[in-house]
Amino acid sequence: MKQHIDDLAIFGGTPTFSSDLHVGRPNIGDREQLLARINDLLDRKWLSNNGPYVQEFEKRIAETSGVKHCIAMCNGAVALEIAIRSLGLSGEVIVPSFTFIATAHALQWQEITPVFCDVDRRTHNIDPELIERMITPRTTGIIGVHLWGRACDVDALTDIAQRHNLKLLFDAAHAFGCSYQGRMIGGFGNAEVYSFHATKFLNTFEGGAVVTNDDELAARIRLMKNFGFAGYDDVSYIGTNGKMNEVSAAMGLTSLESMDDFIDVNHRHYRHYLQELSNIPGITIQTYNEQERCNYQYIILEIDSERAKVSRDQLHKILWAERVLARRYFYPACHRMEPYRSYFPHAGLLLPHTVTLASQVLALPTGTGMRPEDIGEICRIIRLVVANGVEVSGRL
Ligand SMILES: *Cc1c(COP(=O)(O)O)cnc(C)c1O
C-alpha cells in the first residue's frame, strides 16, 4: 500500500499492479455460447453478406434501441461515413471538436468541412447555444456526439436543425444502451451511429451500425454498405463495402446476452469510484443521471491543476508508472490534429471549453476485467498524489 510519495513507482517504488490495467479492455460474454455460434456459422458456410447472425443482431439492436431499422456495419467509422453520405451532407457540417477523431474524419474523408463548435463546460456535449452563429449558407447538417454515453441536448438540437432545414446525425458510439428523457438513444435525429469496437461497452470485435426510423434512408444505407447491389447482377447506387461479418455478429449476439451484467459491473465500479473520489480538491468525477438508462462505460475525471496542485498530465504519468493505463480523452481535441490544425490554426479561439477539457480530462479503467480492489488501489494512489500535490509536482 502506498502511503508516502517515495512509494510511487515513478519515484522508484514498485508498481502497484503486476499487469497493465487498460481503459477499454473488452467485455466478453459467454465464451461457450460464442464458440457454439462460431461452430454453427462454419457448418453453415455463410460467413458474410447479410448472414443469419447479422440479421438477428440487427433485429436485436433495433429492438433494444426502440428503432425501426438497424444496419450493421464493419465498424463505427464506416457507419458514420455512410450515414453522412446517405443523408446527402455536403459543404459544412457542425460538429464538436471534443470527440474521437473519427467524427471529424468521416466528414473530411468525403471533403465535407467539419466546423468545430465548442462544448458545454459541464456536460462535455456540443453547446446548442453556440450552433446558430456557426451556420452559413454552406451548412447542411449537425452531428451531435453523446459523449461518455450522456445524451446531447437532443431537443435543442432537433429544434435548431428543423428551423434551419439541416440534417441531424448523432454519433452514438458511446451511447448504446443509454437513454434521453426516458427514451432509448438510437431513434433521434435523422439517424444515429453506434460503434461496437472491441474497446466499446458492447463489442463485435470490430463493428458498428446505423439506426434510424426513416424507411427510405435505411433502404439507401443498405445499398450503400453493399456496393450498391440491389440484386445479384443489379447495381443501383454508388456504394462501398461496409458489411458486418458473421463472426462479428456472433460476438455481438453473445455480448447482448450479457449486456445487463456488463451494465451492473460498470455501475458498481462507477459508484465505487464516485464514493472514493468525491471531495478531493481539484478532482471532479463526471456523474451520470441515474434516472436515465446508462452503460457507465467511462469513468471520467477532470483535474484542475490549480486546486489539485498536480496536473492531469502529471497524474497520467504517475498512474502509467503504476501500470494504470489511464487515457487522456480527447487529447488533443480534433482541431489540434491534422489536417484540421493546418486548415484552421486559430479554431481554438472559439473553443475555450474544449481547450480546457482537453487539458483536464482523464479516463480511468473500468469494465468487467476490473476487480473492486483494483479500483480501491487506483483511488488510493490518486488521493496520495493530490495530498502531496506540490511536492509530487516538484519532483516530476
Ligand atoms: C469509437 C468511436 C468512433 C469510431 O468507431 P470505430 O468502430 O472504432 O470505427 C466514432 N466516434 C466516437 C465518438 C468513438 O468513440
Coordinates of C-alpha atoms and ligand atoms in Angstrom, one line a residue:
M1 CA 0.0 0.0 0.0
K2 CA 1.4 3.4 -1.0
Q3 CA 1.5 5.8 2.0
H4 CA 4.3 8.0 1.0
I5 CA 5.2 9.6 -2.3
D6 CA 8.5 7.7 -2.3
D7 CA 6.5 4.6 -2.7
L8 CA 5.2 5.8 -6.0
A9 CA 6.6 3.8 -8.9
I10 CA 7.6 7.0 -10.7
F11 CA 10.0 7.8 -7.8
G12 CA 11.5 4.4 -7.6
G13 CA 8.8 2.3 -5.7
T14 CA 7.4 -0.9 -7.2
P15 CA 4.3 -0.6 -9.5
T16 CA 1.1 -1.2 -7.6
F17 CA -0.2 -3.6 -10.3
S18 CA 1.7 -6.6 -11.7
S19 CA 0.0 -6.2 -15.1
D20 CA -1.4 -3.3 -17.0
L21 CA -5.0 -2.1 -16.3
H22 CA -6.3 -0.7 -19.6
V23 CA -9.1 1.7 -20.4
G24 CA -11.4 -0.1 -22.8
R25 CA -10.4 -3.6 -22.1
P26 CA -13.1 -5.7 -23.9
N27 CA -16.2 -7.0 -22.1
I28 CA -16.6 -10.6 -23.2
G29 CA -19.7 -12.6 -22.8
D30 CA -20.2 -16.4 -22.5
R31 CA -17.3 -18.0 -24.3
E32 CA -19.1 -21.3 -24.8
Q33 CA -22.0 -19.6 -26.5
L34 CA -19.7 -17.6 -28.7
L35 CA -17.8 -20.7 -29.8
A36 CA -21.0 -22.7 -30.4
R37 CA -22.2 -19.9 -32.6
I38 CA -18.9 -19.8 -34.5
N39 CA -19.1 -23.6 -35.0
D40 CA -22.6 -23.1 -36.4
L41 CA -21.6 -20.5 -38.9
L42 CA -18.7 -22.6 -40.0
D43 CA -21.0 -25.5 -40.6
R44 CA -23.4 -23.2 -42.4
K45 CA -20.5 -21.8 -44.5
W46 CA -22.3 -18.5 -44.6
L47 CA -19.6 -16.1 -43.4
S48 CA -20.7 -12.7 -44.6
N49 CA -23.2 -11.0 -46.9
N50 CA -26.2 -10.5 -44.6
G51 CA -26.0 -13.8 -42.9
P52 CA -28.5 -15.1 -40.3
Y53 CA -26.4 -13.8 -37.4
V54 CA -26.2 -10.4 -38.8
Q55 CA -29.9 -10.3 -39.5
E56 CA -30.6 -11.5 -35.9
F57 CA -28.1 -9.0 -34.5
E58 CA -29.7 -6.1 -36.4
K59 CA -33.1 -7.2 -35.1
R60 CA -31.9 -7.3 -31.5
I61 CA -30.1 -3.9 -31.8
A62 CA -33.2 -2.3 -33.3
E63 CA -35.4 -3.7 -30.6
T64 CA -33.1 -2.7 -27.8
S65 CA -32.9 0.9 -29.2
G66 CA -36.6 1.1 -30.0
V67 CA -36.0 2.0 -33.7
K68 CA -37.4 0.5 -36.9
H69 CA -34.1 -0.1 -38.7
C70 CA -30.6 -1.2 -37.8
I71 CA -28.0 -1.7 -40.5
A72 CA -24.9 -3.4 -39.0
M73 CA -21.5 -2.5 -40.4
C74 CA -17.9 -3.4 -40.3
N75 CA -17.0 -0.5 -37.9
G76 CA -18.3 2.7 -36.5
A77 CA -16.2 5.0 -38.7
V78 CA -17.5 3.5 -41.9
A79 CA -21.1 3.6 -40.5
L80 CA -20.6 7.3 -39.9
E81 CA -19.2 7.9 -43.4
I82 CA -22.1 6.0 -44.9
A83 CA -24.7 7.8 -42.7
I84 CA -23.2 11.1 -43.7
R85 CA -23.2 10.3 -47.4
S86 CA -26.7 8.7 -47.4
L87 CA -28.1 11.9 -45.8
G88 CA -26.6 13.9 -48.7
L89 CA -24.4 16.1 -46.4
S90 CA -22.0 18.4 -48.2
G91 CA -20.3 21.8 -47.7
E92 CA -20.0 22.3 -44.0
V93 CA -21.3 20.3 -41.0
I94 CA -21.2 21.5 -37.5
V95 CA -19.5 19.1 -35.0
P96 CA -17.8 19.2 -31.6
S97 CA -14.0 19.2 -31.6
F98 CA -14.1 17.4 -28.2
T99 CA -14.7 13.9 -29.6
F100 CA -12.8 11.0 -31.1
I101 CA -11.2 12.0 -34.4
A102 CA -13.4 9.6 -36.4
T103 CA -16.3 12.1 -36.1
A104 CA -14.4 14.8 -37.9
H105 CA -12.6 12.4 -40.3
A106 CA -15.8 10.8 -41.5
L107 CA -16.7 14.3 -42.9
Q108 CA -13.3 15.4 -44.2
W109 CA -12.9 12.0 -45.9
Q110 CA -15.6 13.0 -48.3
E111 CA -14.4 16.6 -48.5
I112 CA -17.1 18.0 -46.2
T113 CA -15.7 20.6 -43.8
P114 CA -16.2 19.9 -40.2
V115 CA -17.0 23.2 -38.5
F116 CA -15.9 22.9 -34.9
C117 CA -18.3 24.0 -32.2
D118 CA -17.5 24.3 -28.5
V119 CA -19.0 22.1 -25.9
D120 CA -20.8 22.8 -22.7
R121 CA -18.3 23.0 -19.9
R122 CA -20.5 20.9 -17.6
T123 CA -21.9 18.2 -19.9
H124 CA -19.0 17.9 -22.3
N125 CA -21.5 17.8 -25.2
I126 CA -22.0 20.2 -28.1
D127 CA -23.5 23.5 -26.8
P128 CA -26.7 24.3 -28.8
E129 CA -26.4 27.9 -27.8
L130 CA -23.4 28.3 -30.0
I131 CA -24.5 26.5 -33.0
E132 CA -26.7 29.1 -34.8
R133 CA -23.9 31.6 -35.1
M134 CA -21.8 28.9 -37.0
I135 CA -24.5 28.2 -39.6
T136 CA -23.5 29.6 -43.1
P137 CA -25.2 29.1 -46.5
R138 CA -22.9 26.1 -46.9
T139 CA -24.1 24.3 -43.8
T140 CA -26.0 21.1 -44.4
G141 CA -26.1 19.4 -41.1
I142 CA -25.2 19.0 -37.4
I143 CA -23.5 15.9 -35.8
G144 CA -24.0 15.7 -32.1
V145 CA -21.9 13.2 -30.1
H146 CA -23.4 11.6 -27.0
L147 CA -20.1 11.8 -25.2
W148 CA -19.4 9.2 -22.5
G149 CA -23.0 7.9 -23.2
R150 CA -24.5 11.1 -21.8
A151 CA -27.1 12.3 -24.3
C152 CA -26.7 15.6 -26.1
D153 CA -29.4 18.2 -25.7
V154 CA -31.4 16.4 -28.3
D155 CA -34.5 18.7 -28.0
A156 CA -32.5 21.9 -28.6
L157 CA -30.5 20.3 -31.5
T158 CA -33.7 19.0 -33.1
D159 CA -35.3 22.4 -32.9
I160 CA -32.2 24.2 -34.5
A161 CA -32.0 21.5 -37.2
Q162 CA -35.7 21.9 -38.1
R163 CA -35.6 25.7 -38.1
H164 CA -32.6 25.9 -40.4
N165 CA -33.6 22.9 -42.5
L166 CA -30.4 21.0 -41.6
K167 CA -29.9 17.2 -41.3
L168 CA -29.2 16.0 -37.7
L169 CA -27.0 13.0 -37.1
F170 CA -25.8 11.6 -33.8
D171 CA -22.5 9.9 -33.2
A172 CA -23.8 7.4 -30.6
A173 CA -20.5 5.4 -30.4
H174 CA -20.5 5.7 -26.6
A175 CA -24.2 5.5 -26.1
F176 CA -25.5 2.1 -26.9
G177 CA -27.9 1.2 -24.1
C178 CA -28.3 4.8 -22.9
S179 CA -31.5 6.9 -22.8
Y180 CA -32.5 10.5 -23.2
Q181 CA -35.5 11.6 -21.2
G182 CA -36.5 8.0 -20.8
R183 CA -36.4 7.2 -24.5
M184 CA -33.6 5.0 -25.7
I185 CA -30.9 6.7 -27.8
G186 CA -31.0 5.4 -31.4
G187 CA -34.2 7.0 -32.6
F188 CA -33.2 10.7 -32.5
G189 CA -32.3 13.0 -35.4
N190 CA -32.3 11.5 -39.0
A191 CA -30.1 8.7 -37.8
E192 CA -27.7 7.6 -35.1
V193 CA -24.4 5.7 -35.3
Y194 CA -23.1 3.1 -32.9
S195 CA -19.6 1.6 -32.6
F196 CA -19.1 -1.9 -31.5
H197 CA -15.3 -1.7 -31.4
A198 CA -13.5 -4.0 -29.0
T199 CA -13.0 -1.1 -26.6
K200 CA -16.6 -0.1 -26.5
F201 CA -19.2 -1.2 -23.9
L202 CA -20.7 -3.8 -26.3
N203 CA -18.4 -5.2 -28.9
T204 CA -18.4 -7.3 -32.1
F205 CA -14.5 -7.3 -32.3
E206 CA -14.9 -4.5 -34.9
G207 CA -18.3 -3.3 -35.8
G208 CA -20.8 -0.5 -35.9
A209 CA -24.4 0.2 -37.0
V210 CA -26.6 3.0 -38.3
V211 CA -30.1 3.1 -36.7
T212 CA -33.0 5.1 -38.0
N213 CA -36.7 5.3 -38.2
D214 CA -36.6 6.5 -41.8
D215 CA -37.5 3.7 -44.2
E216 CA -36.2 5.4 -47.3
L217 CA -32.9 6.3 -45.6
A218 CA -32.5 2.8 -44.3
A219 CA -33.0 1.3 -47.8
R220 CA -30.4 3.7 -49.2
I221 CA -27.9 2.8 -46.5
R222 CA -28.4 -1.0 -47.1
L223 CA -27.5 -0.4 -50.7
M224 CA -24.5 1.8 -49.9
K225 CA -22.9 -0.6 -47.5
N226 CA -23.1 -3.4 -50.1
F227 CA -21.5 -1.7 -53.2
G228 CA -25.0 -0.6 -54.2
F229 CA -26.2 -4.1 -55.1
A230 CA -29.9 -4.2 -55.3
G231 CA -29.9 -7.8 -56.7
Y232 CA -27.4 -10.4 -57.9
D233 CA -26.5 -8.5 -61.1
D234 CA -28.0 -5.2 -60.4
V235 CA -26.1 -2.2 -59.0
S236 CA -28.4 0.7 -58.5
Y237 CA -26.2 3.1 -56.5
I238 CA -22.7 4.1 -55.7
G239 CA -21.6 2.1 -52.7
T240 CA -18.7 0.7 -50.7
N241 CA -18.1 -2.4 -48.6
G242 CA -19.4 -1.7 -45.1
K243 CA -20.8 -5.2 -44.3
M244 CA -20.5 -6.8 -40.9
N245 CA -19.4 -10.5 -41.0
E246 CA -21.0 -13.4 -39.2
V247 CA -18.2 -13.9 -36.6
S248 CA -18.7 -10.3 -35.5
A249 CA -22.5 -10.7 -35.3
A250 CA -22.0 -13.9 -33.3
M251 CA -19.9 -11.9 -30.9
G252 CA -22.5 -9.2 -30.8
L253 CA -25.3 -11.6 -30.1
T254 CA -23.3 -13.2 -27.3
S255 CA -22.4 -9.8 -25.9
L256 CA -26.1 -8.7 -25.9
E257 CA -26.9 -11.7 -23.8
S258 CA -24.6 -10.4 -21.1
M259 CA -25.4 -6.7 -21.6
D260 CA -27.2 -6.4 -18.2
D261 CA -24.3 -8.0 -16.4
F262 CA -21.8 -5.6 -18.1
I263 CA -24.0 -2.6 -17.0
D264 CA -24.2 -4.0 -13.5
V265 CA -20.5 -4.3 -13.2
N266 CA -19.8 -0.9 -14.8
H267 CA -22.4 0.7 -12.5
R268 CA -20.9 -0.8 -9.4
H269 CA -17.4 0.3 -10.4
Y270 CA -18.8 3.8 -11.1
R271 CA -20.4 4.0 -7.7
H272 CA -17.2 2.8 -6.1
Y273 CA -15.1 5.5 -7.9
L274 CA -17.7 8.1 -7.1
Q275 CA -17.5 7.3 -3.4
E276 CA -13.7 7.2 -3.2
L277 CA -13.0 10.2 -5.4
S278 CA -15.7 12.7 -4.3
N279 CA -14.4 15.5 -2.1
I280 CA -10.8 15.5 -3.4
P281 CA -9.8 19.2 -4.1
G282 CA -9.4 19.8 -7.8
I283 CA -10.7 16.5 -8.9
T284 CA -14.2 16.2 -10.3
I285 CA -15.6 12.9 -11.4
Q286 CA -18.2 13.2 -14.1
T287 CA -21.6 11.9 -12.9
Y288 CA -24.4 10.1 -14.8
N289 CA -28.0 10.9 -14.3
E290 CA -29.3 7.8 -12.6
Q291 CA -32.8 8.5 -13.8
E292 CA -31.7 7.6 -17.3
R293 CA -30.5 4.3 -18.7
C294 CA -26.8 4.3 -18.9
N295 CA -23.9 1.9 -19.7
Y296 CA -21.5 3.6 -17.3
Q297 CA -18.7 2.8 -19.8
Y298 CA -16.5 5.7 -18.9
I299 CA -15.0 6.9 -15.7
I300 CA -14.1 10.5 -16.4
L301 CA -12.1 12.8 -14.2
E302 CA -11.4 16.5 -14.6
I303 CA -8.2 17.6 -12.9
D304 CA -7.9 21.3 -12.1
S305 CA -4.2 21.7 -11.6
E306 CA -4.5 24.9 -9.7
R307 CA -6.6 23.3 -7.0
A308 CA -5.2 19.7 -7.1
K309 CA -1.6 21.0 -7.2
V310 CA -0.9 18.4 -9.7
S311 CA -1.7 18.5 -13.4
R312 CA -3.7 16.0 -15.5
D313 CA -0.5 15.1 -17.4
Q314 CA 1.5 14.5 -14.2
L315 CA -1.3 12.3 -12.7
H316 CA -1.4 10.5 -16.1
K317 CA 2.3 9.8 -15.9
I318 CA 2.2 8.7 -12.3
L319 CA -0.7 6.3 -13.0
W320 CA 1.1 4.8 -16.0
A321 CA 4.1 4.1 -13.9
E322 CA 1.8 2.2 -11.5
R323 CA 0.6 0.3 -14.6
V324 CA -2.8 2.0 -14.6
L325 CA -3.1 3.0 -18.3
A326 CA -5.5 5.9 -17.8
R327 CA -6.2 7.7 -21.1
R328 CA -6.3 11.4 -22.0
Y329 CA -9.6 11.5 -23.9
F330 CA -9.9 13.5 -26.1
Y331 CA -6.5 15.0 -26.3
P332 CA -5.5 16.7 -28.4
A333 CA -9.0 17.8 -29.5
C334 CA -9.8 17.3 -33.2
H335 CA -9.0 20.8 -34.1
R336 CA -5.4 20.2 -32.9
M337 CA -4.9 17.1 -35.1
E338 CA -4.1 17.1 -38.8
P339 CA -5.4 18.1 -41.2
Y340 CA -7.6 20.4 -39.1
R341 CA -4.7 22.0 -37.3
S342 CA -3.2 23.2 -40.6
Y343 CA -6.6 24.1 -42.1
F344 CA -7.9 26.0 -39.1
P345 CA -4.9 27.1 -37.0
H346 CA -7.0 29.5 -34.9
A347 CA -10.0 27.3 -34.4
G348 CA -9.1 27.1 -30.7
L349 CA -10.0 30.8 -30.2
L350 CA -13.7 29.8 -30.5
L351 CA -13.3 26.6 -28.4
P352 CA -12.4 27.7 -24.9
H353 CA -14.2 24.8 -23.1
T354 CA -12.8 22.3 -25.5
V355 CA -9.3 23.5 -24.9
T356 CA -9.7 23.4 -21.1
L357 CA -11.3 19.9 -21.1
A358 CA -8.7 18.5 -23.5
S359 CA -6.1 19.5 -20.9
Q360 CA -8.0 18.3 -17.8
V361 CA -9.9 15.1 -18.7
L362 CA -8.6 11.7 -17.7
A363 CA -10.4 8.4 -18.3
L364 CA -9.8 5.6 -15.7
P365 CA -10.1 1.9 -16.3
T366 CA -13.4 0.1 -15.6
G367 CA -15.4 -2.8 -17.1
T368 CA -15.7 -6.5 -16.4
G369 CA -11.9 -7.0 -16.4
M370 CA -11.5 -4.9 -13.2
R371 CA -11.8 -6.1 -9.6
P372 CA -13.2 -3.8 -6.8
E373 CA -9.9 -3.9 -5.0
D374 CA -8.2 -2.6 -8.2
I375 CA -10.4 0.4 -8.0
G376 CA -9.7 0.9 -4.4
E377 CA -5.9 0.9 -5.1
I378 CA -6.3 3.3 -8.0
C379 CA -8.2 5.7 -5.9
R380 CA -5.7 5.4 -3.1
I381 CA -2.9 6.5 -5.5
I382 CA -4.9 9.4 -6.7
R383 CA -5.6 10.6 -3.1
L384 CA -1.9 10.2 -2.2
V385 CA -0.9 12.2 -5.2
V386 CA -3.3 15.1 -4.5
A387 CA -2.5 15.1 -0.8
N388 CA 1.2 15.7 -1.7
G389 CA 0.4 17.7 -4.8
V390 CA 3.0 20.4 -4.8
E391 CA 5.8 18.1 -3.6
V392 CA 4.9 15.5 -6.2
S393 CA 4.8 18.1 -9.0
G394 CA 8.2 19.5 -7.9
R395 CA 9.8 16.1 -8.2
L396 CA 8.4 15.3 -11.7
Ligands
LIG1 C1 -15.1 4.6 -31.3 C2 -15.6 5.9 -31.8 C3 -15.9 6.0 -33.2 C4 -15.4 5.1 -34.2 O1 -15.9 3.8 -34.1 P1 -15.0 2.6 -34.7 O2 -15.9 1.4 -34.5 O3 -13.8 2.4 -33.8 O4 -14.7 2.8 -36.1 C5 -16.5 7.2 -33.6 N1 -16.9 8.1 -32.8 C6 -16.6 8.1 -31.5 C7 -17.0 9.2 -30.6 C8 -16.0 6.9 -30.9 O5 -15.7 6.9 -29.6

